Coordinates of C-alpha atoms in Angstrom, one line a residue:
M1 CA 141.4 143.6 125.7
W2 CA 144.2 142.1 123.7
I3 CA 146.0 139.1 125.3
D4 CA 148.7 136.9 123.9
C5 CA 150.2 133.9 125.7
E6 CA 153.3 131.8 125.1
M7 CA 153.3 128.3 126.3
T8 CA 155.5 125.2 126.4
G9 CA 153.0 123.7 123.9
L10 CA 149.3 123.5 123.2
D11 CA 148.3 120.6 125.4
L12 CA 146.1 121.8 128.3
A13 CA 146.8 118.5 130.1
A14 CA 150.6 118.9 130.1
D15 CA 151.8 122.3 129.0
A16 CA 152.3 125.5 130.9
L17 CA 152.1 129.2 130.4
V18 CA 155.4 130.9 130.2
E19 CA 154.5 134.5 129.1
V20 CA 151.4 136.6 129.1
A21 CA 151.0 140.1 127.6
V22 CA 148.0 142.4 127.6
L23 CA 147.2 145.5 125.6
V24 CA 144.1 147.7 125.5
T25 CA 142.6 149.4 122.5
D26 CA 139.4 151.3 121.9
S27 CA 136.9 150.3 119.3
A28 CA 138.8 152.2 116.7
L29 CA 141.9 150.1 117.5
T30 CA 143.8 153.0 119.0
V31 CA 146.2 151.6 121.6
L32 CA 145.4 153.1 125.0
D33 CA 148.4 151.9 127.1
D34 CA 152.0 150.7 126.8
G35 CA 150.9 147.2 127.6
L36 CA 152.1 144.7 130.2
D37 CA 154.3 141.6 129.7
V38 CA 155.0 139.0 132.4
V39 CA 157.3 136.0 132.1
I40 CA 156.2 133.0 134.2
R41 CA 158.5 130.4 135.7
P42 CA 156.9 127.0 134.6
P43 CA 157.1 123.6 136.3
Q44 CA 160.2 121.6 135.4
A45 CA 158.0 118.8 134.1
A46 CA 156.5 121.2 131.5
L47 CA 160.0 122.2 130.3
D48 CA 161.2 118.6 130.2
Q49 CA 158.4 117.4 127.9
M50 CA 158.6 120.5 125.6
R51 CA 158.9 119.5 121.9
D52 CA 162.1 120.4 120.1
V53 CA 160.4 122.8 117.7
V54 CA 158.9 124.8 120.7
R55 CA 162.2 124.7 122.6
H56 CA 164.0 126.1 119.5
M57 CA 161.3 128.8 119.1
H58 CA 161.6 130.0 122.7
T59 CA 165.4 129.8 122.6
T60 CA 165.5 131.9 119.4
S61 CA 163.2 134.5 120.9
G62 CA 165.2 134.7 124.1
L63 CA 162.3 133.7 126.2
L64 CA 163.7 130.4 127.4
S65 CA 166.7 132.0 129.1
Q66 CA 164.3 134.3 131.1
L67 CA 162.1 131.6 132.5
A68 CA 164.2 130.7 135.6
D69 CA 163.8 134.3 136.8
G70 CA 160.1 134.5 135.9
M71 CA 157.2 135.2 138.2
S72 CA 155.1 132.5 139.9
L73 CA 151.8 131.8 138.2
A74 CA 149.9 133.4 141.1
E75 CA 152.1 136.6 140.9
A76 CA 151.7 136.8 137.2
E77 CA 147.9 136.5 137.4
Q78 CA 147.8 139.2 140.1
A79 CA 150.0 141.6 138.0
V80 CA 147.9 141.1 134.8
L81 CA 144.6 141.4 136.7
E82 CA 145.6 144.6 138.4
H83 CA 146.7 146.1 135.0
V84 CA 143.4 145.0 133.4
R85 CA 141.2 146.3 136.2
R86 CA 143.0 149.7 136.2
L87 CA 142.2 150.1 132.5
V88 CA 138.8 148.3 132.4
P89 CA 137.4 148.3 135.9
E90 CA 134.0 146.9 135.0
P91 CA 134.0 143.1 134.8
R92 CA 132.6 141.3 131.7
K93 CA 132.9 144.5 129.7
A94 CA 135.9 143.9 127.4
P95 CA 136.0 141.1 124.9
L96 CA 139.2 139.1 124.6
A97 CA 141.0 139.8 121.3
G98 CA 144.0 138.3 119.5
N99 CA 145.1 135.7 117.0
S100 CA 143.6 132.2 117.5
V101 CA 142.8 133.5 120.9
G102 CA 140.6 130.6 121.8
T103 CA 143.8 128.7 122.6
D104 CA 145.0 131.4 124.9
R105 CA 141.6 131.5 126.6
G106 CA 141.8 127.9 127.4
F107 CA 145.1 128.4 129.3
L108 CA 143.8 131.5 131.0
A109 CA 140.7 129.8 132.1
R110 CA 142.8 127.0 133.6
D111 CA 145.6 129.0 135.2
M112 CA 144.2 132.6 135.6
P113 CA 140.5 132.1 136.4
A114 CA 140.1 135.5 138.0
L115 CA 141.4 137.2 134.9
D116 CA 139.3 135.0 132.7
A117 CA 136.2 135.8 134.8
H118 CA 136.9 139.6 134.4
L119 CA 136.8 139.4 130.6
H120 CA 133.6 139.3 128.5
Y121 CA 132.7 135.8 127.3
R122 CA 132.9 137.0 123.6
I123 CA 136.2 137.0 121.7
V124 CA 137.5 138.9 118.7
D125 CA 139.6 136.5 116.8
V126 CA 141.7 138.2 114.1
S127 CA 142.6 134.8 112.6
S128 CA 138.9 134.2 111.8
V129 CA 138.8 137.5 110.0
K130 CA 141.9 136.5 108.1
E131 CA 140.4 133.1 107.1
L132 CA 137.3 134.8 105.8
A133 CA 139.3 137.3 103.8
R134 CA 141.3 134.4 102.3
R135 CA 138.1 132.9 101.0
W136 CA 136.1 136.0 100.1
Y137 CA 138.8 138.7 99.4
P138 CA 141.9 136.8 98.3
R139 CA 143.6 139.9 96.9
A140 CA 143.4 141.6 100.3
Y141 CA 144.5 138.4 102.0
F142 CA 147.7 138.0 99.9
A143 CA 148.5 141.8 100.2
A144 CA 148.3 141.8 104.0
P145 CA 151.4 143.1 105.8
T146 CA 153.9 140.4 106.6
K147 CA 154.1 139.6 110.3
A148 CA 157.5 139.0 112.0
G149 CA 156.1 136.2 114.1
G150 CA 158.8 136.6 116.8
H151 CA 156.8 134.6 119.4
R152 CA 157.2 137.2 122.2
A153 CA 153.8 138.0 123.6
L154 CA 153.7 141.8 123.6
A155 CA 155.2 142.1 120.1
D156 CA 152.8 139.6 118.8
I157 CA 149.8 141.6 120.2
H158 CA 151.0 144.7 118.5
E159 CA 151.1 142.8 115.2
S160 CA 147.6 141.4 115.8
V161 CA 146.3 145.0 116.3
L162 CA 148.0 146.1 113.1
E163 CA 146.6 143.1 111.2
L164 CA 143.0 143.9 112.3
R165 CA 143.5 147.5 111.3
Y166 CA 144.6 146.4 107.9
Y167 CA 141.6 144.1 107.3
R168 CA 139.2 146.8 108.7
E169 CA 140.6 149.2 106.0
A170 CA 140.9 146.6 103.2
V171 CA 137.7 144.5 103.4
F172 CA 135.2 146.0 105.8
V173 CA 132.6 148.6 104.7
P174 CA 133.8 152.1 105.5
P175 CA 132.1 153.7 108.5
P176 CA 129.3 154.6 109.2
G177 CA 128.3 151.6 107.1
P178 CA 125.1 151.0 105.1
D179 CA 122.0 152.8 106.0
S180 CA 118.9 151.1 107.5
A181 CA 117.3 150.4 104.2
A182 CA 120.4 148.8 102.7
S183 CA 120.9 146.8 105.9
K184 CA 117.3 145.6 105.8
A185 CA 117.6 144.5 102.2
A186 CA 120.8 142.6 103.0
A187 CA 119.1 140.8 105.8
E188 CA 116.2 139.8 103.6
R189 CA 118.6 138.4 101.0
A190 CA 120.5 136.5 103.6
L191 CA 117.3 135.0 105.1
A192 CA 115.5 134.3 101.8
P193 CA 115.1 130.5 101.1
R194 CA 117.0 129.3 98.1
S195 CA 114.7 128.7 95.1
A196 CA 114.2 125.0 94.2
T197 CA 115.2 125.9 90.7
S198 CA 118.4 127.7 91.6
P199 CA 121.5 125.9 90.5
A200 CA 123.8 124.5 93.1
P201 CA 126.8 126.7 93.8
S202 CA 129.8 125.8 91.7
S203 CA 132.9 124.5 93.4
T204 CA 135.0 126.5 91.0
A205 CA 135.3 130.3 90.6
S206 CA 132.9 132.1 88.3
S207 CA 134.2 132.6 84.8
T208 CA 133.7 136.3 85.4
A209 CA 135.6 136.5 88.6
P210 CA 139.1 138.0 88.3
A211 CA 141.9 135.5 88.7
V212 CA 144.1 135.8 91.8
S213 CA 147.5 134.2 91.9
P214 CA 148.9 133.5 95.4
P215 CA 152.5 134.2 96.1
A216 CA 155.0 131.4 95.3
G217 CA 154.9 128.7 97.9
T218 CA 151.4 129.4 99.2
S219 CA 148.2 127.4 98.5
S220 CA 145.5 129.0 96.3
A221 CA 142.8 126.5 97.7
P222 CA 140.2 128.5 99.6
G223 CA 139.5 125.6 102.0
V224 CA 136.2 124.9 103.6
L225 CA 134.3 126.5 106.5

């Protein structure tokens, strides 16, 4: 269950939902419906305290001009929940998927608790996959398709699905994956205690590792987990 939200900001204490979109895929990332997008009329106080960068973003996308005619929060939750239940009737079955979707979930839990309760507690965060690819498979990370980043909820969801499709093809083991023996061996290696005589991991890349140059203007530092 893919959900993307647009807000007046990221502060749960002060900001408001202004758009929610939902899209359903199967486990192979095949889109199963046309999706649903609802625009929500926020409290005036949330609009008044909106930062300039967010106001500019929602003005450029066209969302800001639609807010006055948006649904109430209760109407929006009902519309989204009906759509979700039609496609996934069983509660706690579908995990929530998207980019940095923990932020979206915080607003859903606050403002759409019935919808949040229908979703599985687990999430599939494409941004986490991207961050791991940046550290472990930098060539794949830098070759990833460029996203438009238009900050409209339904369009952003489609881009998230495409992004996960790309990483599934570029960095994941092809299906059906390793056999049981190979999986067991990998588990044993992962659980094996490090030898006391093993050298500490170097903070720099191995001399045998191929060099990867990031595009101009991007950082090559892998960061930390």
